[in-house]
GROMACS .gro file of C-alpha atoms in nm:
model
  394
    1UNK     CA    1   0.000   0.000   0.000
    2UNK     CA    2   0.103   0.393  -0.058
    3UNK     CA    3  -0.010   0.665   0.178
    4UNK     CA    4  -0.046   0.549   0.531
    5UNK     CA    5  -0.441   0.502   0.615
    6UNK     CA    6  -0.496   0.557   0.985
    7UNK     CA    7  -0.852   0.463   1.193
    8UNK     CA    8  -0.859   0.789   1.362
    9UNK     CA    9  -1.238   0.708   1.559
   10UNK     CA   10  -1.460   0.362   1.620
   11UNK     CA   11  -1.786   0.443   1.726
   12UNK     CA   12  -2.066   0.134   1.781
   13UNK     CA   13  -2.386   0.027   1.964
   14UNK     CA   14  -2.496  -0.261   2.173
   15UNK     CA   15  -2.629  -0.478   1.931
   16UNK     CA   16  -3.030  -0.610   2.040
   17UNK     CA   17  -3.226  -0.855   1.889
   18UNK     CA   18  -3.502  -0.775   1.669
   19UNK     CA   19  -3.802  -0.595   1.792
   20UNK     CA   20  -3.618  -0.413   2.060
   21UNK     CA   21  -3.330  -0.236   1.843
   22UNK     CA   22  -3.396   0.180   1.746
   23UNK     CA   23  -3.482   0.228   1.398
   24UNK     CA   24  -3.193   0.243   1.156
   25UNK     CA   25  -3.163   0.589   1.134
   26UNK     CA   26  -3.049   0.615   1.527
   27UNK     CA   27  -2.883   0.348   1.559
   28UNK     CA   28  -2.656   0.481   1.234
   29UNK     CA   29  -2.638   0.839   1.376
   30UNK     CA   30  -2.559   0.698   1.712
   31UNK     CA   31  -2.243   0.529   1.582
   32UNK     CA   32  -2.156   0.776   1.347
   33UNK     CA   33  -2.112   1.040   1.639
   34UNK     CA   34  -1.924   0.805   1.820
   35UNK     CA   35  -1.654   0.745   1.595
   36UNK     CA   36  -1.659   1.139   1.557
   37UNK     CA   37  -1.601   1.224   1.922
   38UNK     CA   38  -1.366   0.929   1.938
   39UNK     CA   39  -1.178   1.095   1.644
   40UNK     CA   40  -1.189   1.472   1.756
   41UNK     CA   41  -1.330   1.593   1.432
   42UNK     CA   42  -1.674   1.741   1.339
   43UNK     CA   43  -1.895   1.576   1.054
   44UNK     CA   44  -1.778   1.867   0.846
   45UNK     CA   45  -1.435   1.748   0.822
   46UNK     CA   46  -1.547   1.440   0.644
   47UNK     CA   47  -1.548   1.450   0.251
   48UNK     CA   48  -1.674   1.114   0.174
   49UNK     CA   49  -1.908   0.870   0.310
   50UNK     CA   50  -1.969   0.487   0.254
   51UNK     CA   51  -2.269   0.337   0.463
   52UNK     CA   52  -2.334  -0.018   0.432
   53UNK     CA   53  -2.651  -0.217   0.475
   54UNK     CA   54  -2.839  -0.501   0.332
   55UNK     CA   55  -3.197  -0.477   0.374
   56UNK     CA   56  -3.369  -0.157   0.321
   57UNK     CA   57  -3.422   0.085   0.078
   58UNK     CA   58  -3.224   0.296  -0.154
   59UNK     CA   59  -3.006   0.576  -0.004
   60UNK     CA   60  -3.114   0.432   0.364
   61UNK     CA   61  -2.759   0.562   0.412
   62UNK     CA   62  -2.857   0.920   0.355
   63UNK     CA   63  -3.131   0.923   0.588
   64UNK     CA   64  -2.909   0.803   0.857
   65UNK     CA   65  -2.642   1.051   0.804
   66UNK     CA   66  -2.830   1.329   0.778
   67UNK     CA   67  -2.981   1.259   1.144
   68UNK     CA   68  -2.557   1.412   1.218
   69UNK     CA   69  -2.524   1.648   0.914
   70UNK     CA   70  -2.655   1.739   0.561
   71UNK     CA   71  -2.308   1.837   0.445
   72UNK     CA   72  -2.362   1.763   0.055
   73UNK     CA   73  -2.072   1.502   0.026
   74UNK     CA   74  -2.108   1.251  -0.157
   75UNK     CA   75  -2.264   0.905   0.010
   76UNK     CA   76  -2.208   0.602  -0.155
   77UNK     CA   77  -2.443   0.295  -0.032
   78UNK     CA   78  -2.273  -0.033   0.002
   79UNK     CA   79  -2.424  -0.369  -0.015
   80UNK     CA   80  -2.212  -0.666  -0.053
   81UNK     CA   81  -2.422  -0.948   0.219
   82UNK     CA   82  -2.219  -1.038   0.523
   83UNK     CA   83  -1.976  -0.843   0.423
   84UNK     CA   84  -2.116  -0.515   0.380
   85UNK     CA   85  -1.921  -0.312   0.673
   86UNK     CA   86  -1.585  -0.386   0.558
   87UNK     CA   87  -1.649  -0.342   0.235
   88UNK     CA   88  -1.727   0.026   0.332
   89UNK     CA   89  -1.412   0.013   0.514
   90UNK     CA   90  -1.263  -0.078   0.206
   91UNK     CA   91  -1.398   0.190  -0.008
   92UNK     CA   92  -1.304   0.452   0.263
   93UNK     CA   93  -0.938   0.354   0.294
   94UNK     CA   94  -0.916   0.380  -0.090
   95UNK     CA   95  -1.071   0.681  -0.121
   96UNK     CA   96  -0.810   0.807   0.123
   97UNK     CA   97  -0.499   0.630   0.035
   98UNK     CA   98  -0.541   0.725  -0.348
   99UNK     CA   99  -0.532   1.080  -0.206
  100UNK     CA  100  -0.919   1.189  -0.325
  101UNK     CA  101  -0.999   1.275   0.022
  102UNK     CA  102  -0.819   1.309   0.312
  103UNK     CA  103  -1.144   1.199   0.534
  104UNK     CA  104  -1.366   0.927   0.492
  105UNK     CA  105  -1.625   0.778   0.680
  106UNK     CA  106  -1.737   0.431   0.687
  107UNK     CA  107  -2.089   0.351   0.798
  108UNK     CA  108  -2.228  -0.013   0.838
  109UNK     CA  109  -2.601  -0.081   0.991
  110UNK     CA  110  -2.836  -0.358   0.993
  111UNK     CA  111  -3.223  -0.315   1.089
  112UNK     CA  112  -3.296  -0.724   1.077
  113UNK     CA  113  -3.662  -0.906   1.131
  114UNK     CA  114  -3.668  -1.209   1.338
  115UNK     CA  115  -3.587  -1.534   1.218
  116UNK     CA  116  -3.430  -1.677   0.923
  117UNK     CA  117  -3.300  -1.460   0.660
  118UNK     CA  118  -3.522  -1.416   0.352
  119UNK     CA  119  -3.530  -1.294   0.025
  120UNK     CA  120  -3.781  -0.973  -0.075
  121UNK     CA  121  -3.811  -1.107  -0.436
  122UNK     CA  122  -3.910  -1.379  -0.569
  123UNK     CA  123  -4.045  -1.250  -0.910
  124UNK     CA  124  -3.594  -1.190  -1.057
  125UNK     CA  125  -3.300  -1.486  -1.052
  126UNK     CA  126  -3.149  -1.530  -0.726
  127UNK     CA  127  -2.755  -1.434  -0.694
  128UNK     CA  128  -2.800  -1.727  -0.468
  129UNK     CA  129  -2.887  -1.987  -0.767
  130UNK     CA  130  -2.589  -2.105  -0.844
  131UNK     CA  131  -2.509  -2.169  -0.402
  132UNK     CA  132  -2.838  -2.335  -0.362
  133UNK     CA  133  -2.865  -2.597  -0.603
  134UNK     CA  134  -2.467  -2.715  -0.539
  135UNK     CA  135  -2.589  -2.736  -0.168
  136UNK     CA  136  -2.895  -2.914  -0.286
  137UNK     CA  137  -2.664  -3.157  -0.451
  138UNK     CA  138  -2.398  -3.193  -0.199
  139UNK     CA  139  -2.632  -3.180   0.124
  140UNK     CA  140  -2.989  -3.246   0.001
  141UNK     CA  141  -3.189  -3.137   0.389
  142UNK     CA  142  -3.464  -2.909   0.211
  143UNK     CA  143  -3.622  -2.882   0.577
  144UNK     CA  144  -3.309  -2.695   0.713
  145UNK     CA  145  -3.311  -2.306   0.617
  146UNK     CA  146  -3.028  -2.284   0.362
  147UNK     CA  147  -2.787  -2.011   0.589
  148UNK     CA  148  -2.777  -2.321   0.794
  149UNK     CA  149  -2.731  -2.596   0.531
  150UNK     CA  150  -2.447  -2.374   0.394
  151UNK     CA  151  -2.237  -2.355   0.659
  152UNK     CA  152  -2.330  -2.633   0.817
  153UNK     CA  153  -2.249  -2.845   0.530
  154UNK     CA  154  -1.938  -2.712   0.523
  155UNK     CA  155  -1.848  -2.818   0.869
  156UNK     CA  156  -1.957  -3.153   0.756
  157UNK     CA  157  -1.748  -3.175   0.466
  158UNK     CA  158  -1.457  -3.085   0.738
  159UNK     CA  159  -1.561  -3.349   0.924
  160UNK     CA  160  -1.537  -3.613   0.668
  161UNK     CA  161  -1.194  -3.512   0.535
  162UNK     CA  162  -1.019  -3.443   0.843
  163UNK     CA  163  -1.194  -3.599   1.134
  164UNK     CA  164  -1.315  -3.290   1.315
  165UNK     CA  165  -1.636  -3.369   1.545
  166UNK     CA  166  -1.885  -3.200   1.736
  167UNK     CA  167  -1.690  -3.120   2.026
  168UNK     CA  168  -1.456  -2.935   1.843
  169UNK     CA  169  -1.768  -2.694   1.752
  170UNK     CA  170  -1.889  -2.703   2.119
  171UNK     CA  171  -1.528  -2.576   2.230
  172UNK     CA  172  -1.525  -2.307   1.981
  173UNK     CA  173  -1.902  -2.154   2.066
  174UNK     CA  174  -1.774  -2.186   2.441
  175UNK     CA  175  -1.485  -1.992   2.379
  176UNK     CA  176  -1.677  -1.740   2.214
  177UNK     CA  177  -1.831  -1.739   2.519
  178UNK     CA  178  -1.588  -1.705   2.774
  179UNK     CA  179  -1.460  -1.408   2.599
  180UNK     CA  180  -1.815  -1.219   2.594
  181UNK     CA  181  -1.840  -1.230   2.923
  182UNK     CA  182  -1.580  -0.940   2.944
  183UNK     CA  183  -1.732  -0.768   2.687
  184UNK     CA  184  -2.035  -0.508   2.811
  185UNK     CA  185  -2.116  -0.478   2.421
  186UNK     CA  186  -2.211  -0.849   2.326
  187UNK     CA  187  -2.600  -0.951   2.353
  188UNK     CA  188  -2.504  -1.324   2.476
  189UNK     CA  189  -2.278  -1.277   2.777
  190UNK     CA  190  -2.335  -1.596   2.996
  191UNK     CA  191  -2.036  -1.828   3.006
  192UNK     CA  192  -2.176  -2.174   2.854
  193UNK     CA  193  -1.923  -2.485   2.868
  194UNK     CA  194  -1.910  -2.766   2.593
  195UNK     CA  195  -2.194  -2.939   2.709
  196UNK     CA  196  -2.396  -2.654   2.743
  197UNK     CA  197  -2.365  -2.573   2.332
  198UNK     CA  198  -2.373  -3.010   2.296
  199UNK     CA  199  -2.712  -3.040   2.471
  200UNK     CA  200  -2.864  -2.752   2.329
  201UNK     CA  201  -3.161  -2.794   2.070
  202UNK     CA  202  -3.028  -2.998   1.780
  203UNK     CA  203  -3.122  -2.841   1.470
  204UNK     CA  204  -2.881  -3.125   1.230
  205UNK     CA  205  -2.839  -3.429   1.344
  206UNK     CA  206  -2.474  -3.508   1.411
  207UNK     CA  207  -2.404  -3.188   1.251
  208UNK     CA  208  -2.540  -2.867   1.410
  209UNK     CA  209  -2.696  -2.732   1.805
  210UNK     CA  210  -2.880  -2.418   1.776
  211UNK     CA  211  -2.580  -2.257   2.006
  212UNK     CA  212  -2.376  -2.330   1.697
  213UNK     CA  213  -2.538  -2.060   1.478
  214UNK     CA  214  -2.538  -1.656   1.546
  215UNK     CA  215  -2.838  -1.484   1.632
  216UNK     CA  216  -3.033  -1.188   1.399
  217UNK     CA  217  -2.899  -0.882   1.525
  218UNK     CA  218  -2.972  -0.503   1.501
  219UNK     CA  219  -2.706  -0.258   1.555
  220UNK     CA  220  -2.459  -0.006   1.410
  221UNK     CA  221  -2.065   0.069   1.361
  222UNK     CA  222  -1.886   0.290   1.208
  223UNK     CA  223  -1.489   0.439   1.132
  224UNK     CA  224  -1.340   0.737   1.090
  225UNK     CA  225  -1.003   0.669   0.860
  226UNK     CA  226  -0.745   0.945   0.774
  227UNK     CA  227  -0.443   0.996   0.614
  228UNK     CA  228  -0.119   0.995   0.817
  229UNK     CA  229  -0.054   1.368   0.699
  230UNK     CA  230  -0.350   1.510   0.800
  231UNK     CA  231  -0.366   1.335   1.175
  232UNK     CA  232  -0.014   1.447   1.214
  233UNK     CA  233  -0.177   1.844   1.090
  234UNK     CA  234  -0.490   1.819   1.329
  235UNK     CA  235  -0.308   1.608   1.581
  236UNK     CA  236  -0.544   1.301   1.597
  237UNK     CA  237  -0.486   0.976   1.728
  238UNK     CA  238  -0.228   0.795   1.500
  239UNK     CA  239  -0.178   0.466   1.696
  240UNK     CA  240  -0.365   0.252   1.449
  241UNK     CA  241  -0.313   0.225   1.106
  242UNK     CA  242  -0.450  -0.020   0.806
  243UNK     CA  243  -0.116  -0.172   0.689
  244UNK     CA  244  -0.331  -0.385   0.409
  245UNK     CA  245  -0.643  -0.518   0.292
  246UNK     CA  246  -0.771  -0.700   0.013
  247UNK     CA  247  -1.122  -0.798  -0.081
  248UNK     CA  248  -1.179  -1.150  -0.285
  249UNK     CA  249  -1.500  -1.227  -0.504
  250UNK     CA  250  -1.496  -1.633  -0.577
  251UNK     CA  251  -1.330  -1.833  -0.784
  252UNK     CA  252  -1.451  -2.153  -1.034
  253UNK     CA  253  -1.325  -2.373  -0.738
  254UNK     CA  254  -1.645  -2.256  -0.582
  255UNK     CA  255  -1.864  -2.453  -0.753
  256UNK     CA  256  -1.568  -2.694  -0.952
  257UNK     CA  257  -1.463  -2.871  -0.635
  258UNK     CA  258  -1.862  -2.949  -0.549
  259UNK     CA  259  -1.690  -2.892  -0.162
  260UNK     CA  260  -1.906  -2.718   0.085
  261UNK     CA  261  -1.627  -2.600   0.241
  262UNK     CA  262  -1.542  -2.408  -0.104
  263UNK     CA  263  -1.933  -2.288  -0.181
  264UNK     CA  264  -1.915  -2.100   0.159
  265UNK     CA  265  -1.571  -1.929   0.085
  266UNK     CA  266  -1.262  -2.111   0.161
  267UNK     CA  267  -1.051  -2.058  -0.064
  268UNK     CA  268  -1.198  -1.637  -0.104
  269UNK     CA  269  -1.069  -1.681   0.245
  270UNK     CA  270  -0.708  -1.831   0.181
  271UNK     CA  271  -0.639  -1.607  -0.135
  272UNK     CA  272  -0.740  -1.250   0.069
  273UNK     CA  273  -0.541  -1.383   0.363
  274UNK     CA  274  -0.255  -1.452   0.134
  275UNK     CA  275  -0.241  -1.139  -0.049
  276UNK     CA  276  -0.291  -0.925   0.296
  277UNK     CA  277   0.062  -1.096   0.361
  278UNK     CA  278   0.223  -1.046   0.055
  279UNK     CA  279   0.113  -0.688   0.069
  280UNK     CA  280   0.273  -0.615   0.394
  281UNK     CA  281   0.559  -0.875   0.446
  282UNK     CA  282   0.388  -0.941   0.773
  283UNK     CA  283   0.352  -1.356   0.837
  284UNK     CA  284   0.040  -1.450   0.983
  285UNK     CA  285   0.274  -1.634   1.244
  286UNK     CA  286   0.277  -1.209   1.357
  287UNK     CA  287  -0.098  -1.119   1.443
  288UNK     CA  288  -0.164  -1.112   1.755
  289UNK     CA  289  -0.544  -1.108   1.775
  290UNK     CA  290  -0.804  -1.184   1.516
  291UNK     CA  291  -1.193  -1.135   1.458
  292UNK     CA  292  -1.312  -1.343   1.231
  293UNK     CA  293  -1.611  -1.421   1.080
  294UNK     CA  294  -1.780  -1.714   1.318
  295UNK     CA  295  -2.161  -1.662   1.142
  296UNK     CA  296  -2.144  -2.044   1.274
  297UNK     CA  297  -1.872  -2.246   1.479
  298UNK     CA  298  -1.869  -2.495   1.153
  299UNK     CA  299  -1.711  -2.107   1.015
  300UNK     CA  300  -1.432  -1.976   1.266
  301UNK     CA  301  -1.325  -2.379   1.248
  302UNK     CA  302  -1.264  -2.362   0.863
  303UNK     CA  303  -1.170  -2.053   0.854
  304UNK     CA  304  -0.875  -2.107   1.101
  305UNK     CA  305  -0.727  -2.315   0.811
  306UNK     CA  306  -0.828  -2.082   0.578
  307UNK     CA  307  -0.634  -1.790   0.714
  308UNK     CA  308  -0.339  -1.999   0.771
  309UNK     CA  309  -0.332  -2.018   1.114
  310UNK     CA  310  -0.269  -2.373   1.137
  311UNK     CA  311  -0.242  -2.633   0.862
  312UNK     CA  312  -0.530  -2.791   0.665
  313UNK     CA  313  -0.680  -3.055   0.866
  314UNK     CA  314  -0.524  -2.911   1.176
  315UNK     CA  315  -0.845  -2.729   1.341
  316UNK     CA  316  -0.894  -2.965   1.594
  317UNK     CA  317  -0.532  -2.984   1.713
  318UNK     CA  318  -0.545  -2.569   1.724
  319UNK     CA  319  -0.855  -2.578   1.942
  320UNK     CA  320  -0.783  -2.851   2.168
  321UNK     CA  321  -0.460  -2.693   2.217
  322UNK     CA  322  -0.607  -2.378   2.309
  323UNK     CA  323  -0.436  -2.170   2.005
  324UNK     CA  324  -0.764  -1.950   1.956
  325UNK     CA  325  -0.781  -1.776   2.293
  326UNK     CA  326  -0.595  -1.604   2.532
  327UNK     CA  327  -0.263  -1.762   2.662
  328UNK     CA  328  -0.199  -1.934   2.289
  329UNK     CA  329  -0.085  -1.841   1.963
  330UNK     CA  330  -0.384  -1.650   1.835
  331UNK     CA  331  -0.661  -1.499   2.029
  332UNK     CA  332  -0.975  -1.485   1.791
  333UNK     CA  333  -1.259  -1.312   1.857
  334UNK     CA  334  -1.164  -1.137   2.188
  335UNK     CA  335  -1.497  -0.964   2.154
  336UNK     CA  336  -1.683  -1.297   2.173
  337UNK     CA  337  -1.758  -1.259   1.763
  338UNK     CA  338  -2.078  -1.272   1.580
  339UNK     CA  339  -2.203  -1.616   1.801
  340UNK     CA  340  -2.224  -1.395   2.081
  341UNK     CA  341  -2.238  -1.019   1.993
  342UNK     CA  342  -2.520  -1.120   1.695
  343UNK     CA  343  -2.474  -1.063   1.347
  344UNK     CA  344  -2.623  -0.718   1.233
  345UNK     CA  345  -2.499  -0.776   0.844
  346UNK     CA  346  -2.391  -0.452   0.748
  347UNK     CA  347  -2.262  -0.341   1.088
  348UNK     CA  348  -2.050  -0.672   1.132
  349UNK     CA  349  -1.741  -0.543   0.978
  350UNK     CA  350  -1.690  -0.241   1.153
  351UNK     CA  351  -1.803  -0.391   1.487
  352UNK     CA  352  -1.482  -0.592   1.423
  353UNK     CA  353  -1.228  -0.298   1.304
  354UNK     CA  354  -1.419  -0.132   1.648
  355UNK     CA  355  -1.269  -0.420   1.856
  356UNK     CA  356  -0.946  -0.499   1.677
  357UNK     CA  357  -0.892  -0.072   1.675
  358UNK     CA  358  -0.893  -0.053   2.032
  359UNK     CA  359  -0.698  -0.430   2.066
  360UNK     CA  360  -0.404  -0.222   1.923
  361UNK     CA  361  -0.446   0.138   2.115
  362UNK     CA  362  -0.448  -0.082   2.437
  363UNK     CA  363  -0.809   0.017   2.595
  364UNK     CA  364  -1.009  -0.275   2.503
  365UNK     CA  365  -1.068  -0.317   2.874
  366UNK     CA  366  -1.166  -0.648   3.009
  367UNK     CA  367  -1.124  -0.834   2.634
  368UNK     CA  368  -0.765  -0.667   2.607
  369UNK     CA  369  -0.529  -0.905   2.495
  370UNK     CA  370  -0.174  -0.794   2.642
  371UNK     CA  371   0.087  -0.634   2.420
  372UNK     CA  372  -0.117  -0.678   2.103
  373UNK     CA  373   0.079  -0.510   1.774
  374UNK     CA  374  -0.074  -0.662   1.508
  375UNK     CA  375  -0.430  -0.774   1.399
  376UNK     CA  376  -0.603  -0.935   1.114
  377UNK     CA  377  -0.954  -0.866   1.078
  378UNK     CA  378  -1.157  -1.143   0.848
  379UNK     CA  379  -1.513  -1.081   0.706
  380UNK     CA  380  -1.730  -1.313   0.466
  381UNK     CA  381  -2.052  -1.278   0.239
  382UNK     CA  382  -2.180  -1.538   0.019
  383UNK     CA  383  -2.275  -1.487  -0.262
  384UNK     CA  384  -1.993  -1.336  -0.250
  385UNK     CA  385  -1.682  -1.150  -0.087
  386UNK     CA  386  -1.441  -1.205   0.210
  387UNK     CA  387  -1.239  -0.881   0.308
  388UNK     CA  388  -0.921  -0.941   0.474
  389UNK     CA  389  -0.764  -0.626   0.667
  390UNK     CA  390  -0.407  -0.582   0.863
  391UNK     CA  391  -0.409  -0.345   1.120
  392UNK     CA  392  -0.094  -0.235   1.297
  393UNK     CA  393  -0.013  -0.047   1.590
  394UNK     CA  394   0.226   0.233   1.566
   0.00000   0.00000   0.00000
């Protein structure tokens, strides 16, 4: 990367579950001012705005904004599925780093109905097609909603290459866990063991507990990112900058391999991780903390391979060892991740850059993990795109 791209604010909300969230508009506007105060700039000084959401209307982003300022910058509306908030983060830091602007705002919200996620139209082709009938062939299940035969399938598929089991899931969604409990912005902060996410309702036979899934979420996140030369000119916060990113769309492999663990974005996963690396000479063996994208344990297990923190086929060796949490190589998902905080779609990517942001200034509080210099921040959309992100601290 050129020009230096600092995150000068983080602003975000306690996410709630459907029914008892604010409308979109506040909870945007809420999160928006945050990352402002946080920042030590007025909306003024920002010249360009992404905001990121999935289901509502055109320009939803406008109306949120406006609740802080009507400015006349331009505001660009972003939606790219799960991965919606860092793909605003994405357009923001290029905006900046190519030197357009010098401020840029990046906006991510989700206003969600209960239950399982739905399409509004059913009169156009799906962009889900192609995904549904390779999971139809590979996993058959009709009675399981498809979020849940998609990633579920791919933790089956892991299973029956590798060896992985049920317990291995259990251990990750009690980890998640165990971390939320320090973490007064999570909905889910009770500490639940193995056999608590084992016994729980099983919704796949050998396969899937309801503890394994996230929850529908409503809430709001948003950045503030700079260039290096103007924080040094206002005197903002420069400890945290974006040392790389790279967003991935799929590949043939998606569908070629007829893999689960490829329809739900493995190898987006391995190739955005990879070229994060390549752009910054930093080894994954660095990072110090992660949040990742854990929509479902069957996820955060694949995707530890995926990233590269252990070796294909070595997820259950990394979890039993206690790699993904405090005291081993990698802590992941300090925050307690989307199984705990909820997945609000387009506010799940800047939740993370919210927690991995103040993982590297050193006031994350009760979730900090101790002398953390590096991060990697990993979020996934089918359909699709995974954004990858390095953040460093200065």
């Amino acid at each position: 990367m050129s020009a230096h791209v600092m995150v000068a604010g983080v602003g975000m909300t306690k996410f709630a579950k459907p029914g008892q969230n604010e409308p979109y508009t506040k909870m945007g506007a809420t999160a928006v001012r945050d990352a402002l105060k946080d920042a030590g700039l007025p909306y003024d000084a920002v010249q360009q705005a992404y905001a990121g959401y999935v289901y509502g209307d055109s320009t939803c982003g406008q109306a949120a904004l406006y609740k802080v300022g009507m400015t006349g910058i331009p505001v660009m509306n972003v939606n790219n599925n799960c991965s919606t908030g860092s793909t605003a983060l994405f357009m923001a830091r290029q905006a900046v780093e190519s030197g357009v602007v010098d401020v840029a705002l990046a906006l991510g919200f989700e206003h969600m109905k209960p239950g399982a996620l739905t399409s509004h139209w059913d009169d156009r082709p799906s962009p889900f097609d192609a995904f549904d009938a390779e999971t139809d062939d590979l996993v058959g299940q009709p009675e399981i909603p498809l979020a849940l035969r998609y990633f579920g399938g791919a933790g089956k598929s892991h299973m029956e290459k590798y060896g992985s089991t049920m317990l291995d899931l259990a251990r990750i969604r009690a980890k998640a866990s165990r971390h939320a409990v320090n973490n007064p912005l999570a909905l889910f902060r009770n500490e639940l063991s193995p056999e608590d996410v084992l016994e729980s309702p099983t919704i796949w036979e050998g396969v899937m507990t309801r503890l394994m899934a996230c929850p529908p979420t409503c809430g709001a996140a948003a950045a503030v990112v700079v260039s290096e030369a103007y924080a040094k000119k206002h005197g903002l916060n420069t400890n945290v900058r974006i040392a790389g990113q790279a967003m991935t769309t799929d590949y043939a492999s998606t569908f070629d391999a007829h893999d689960m663990m490829k329809v739900v974005g493995y190898d987006m996963t391995a190739a955005a991780s990879k070229q994060v690396q390549e752009q910054t000479g930093i080894g994954i063996e660095d990072v110090d903390v992660i949040e990742l994208h854990d929509c479902f344990a069957h996820n955060e297990m694949i995707t530890y391979e995926g990233l590269g923190l252990c070796p294909e086929g070595g997820a259950s060796k990394f979890i039993a060892d206690g790699d993904n949490t405090y005291g081993g190589k990698y802590v992941t998902n300090p925050s307690g991740g989307l199984l705990s905080k909820g997945h609000p779609l387009g506010a799940t990517g800047l939740a993370q850059c919210y927690e991995l942001t103040r993982q590297l200034r050193g006031t994350a509080g009760s979730t900090q993990v101790e002398g953390a210099r590096t991060a990697l921040q990993h979020n996934l959309g089918l359909g699709g795109a995974c954004v990858v992100t390095m953040y460093q601290a200065q």
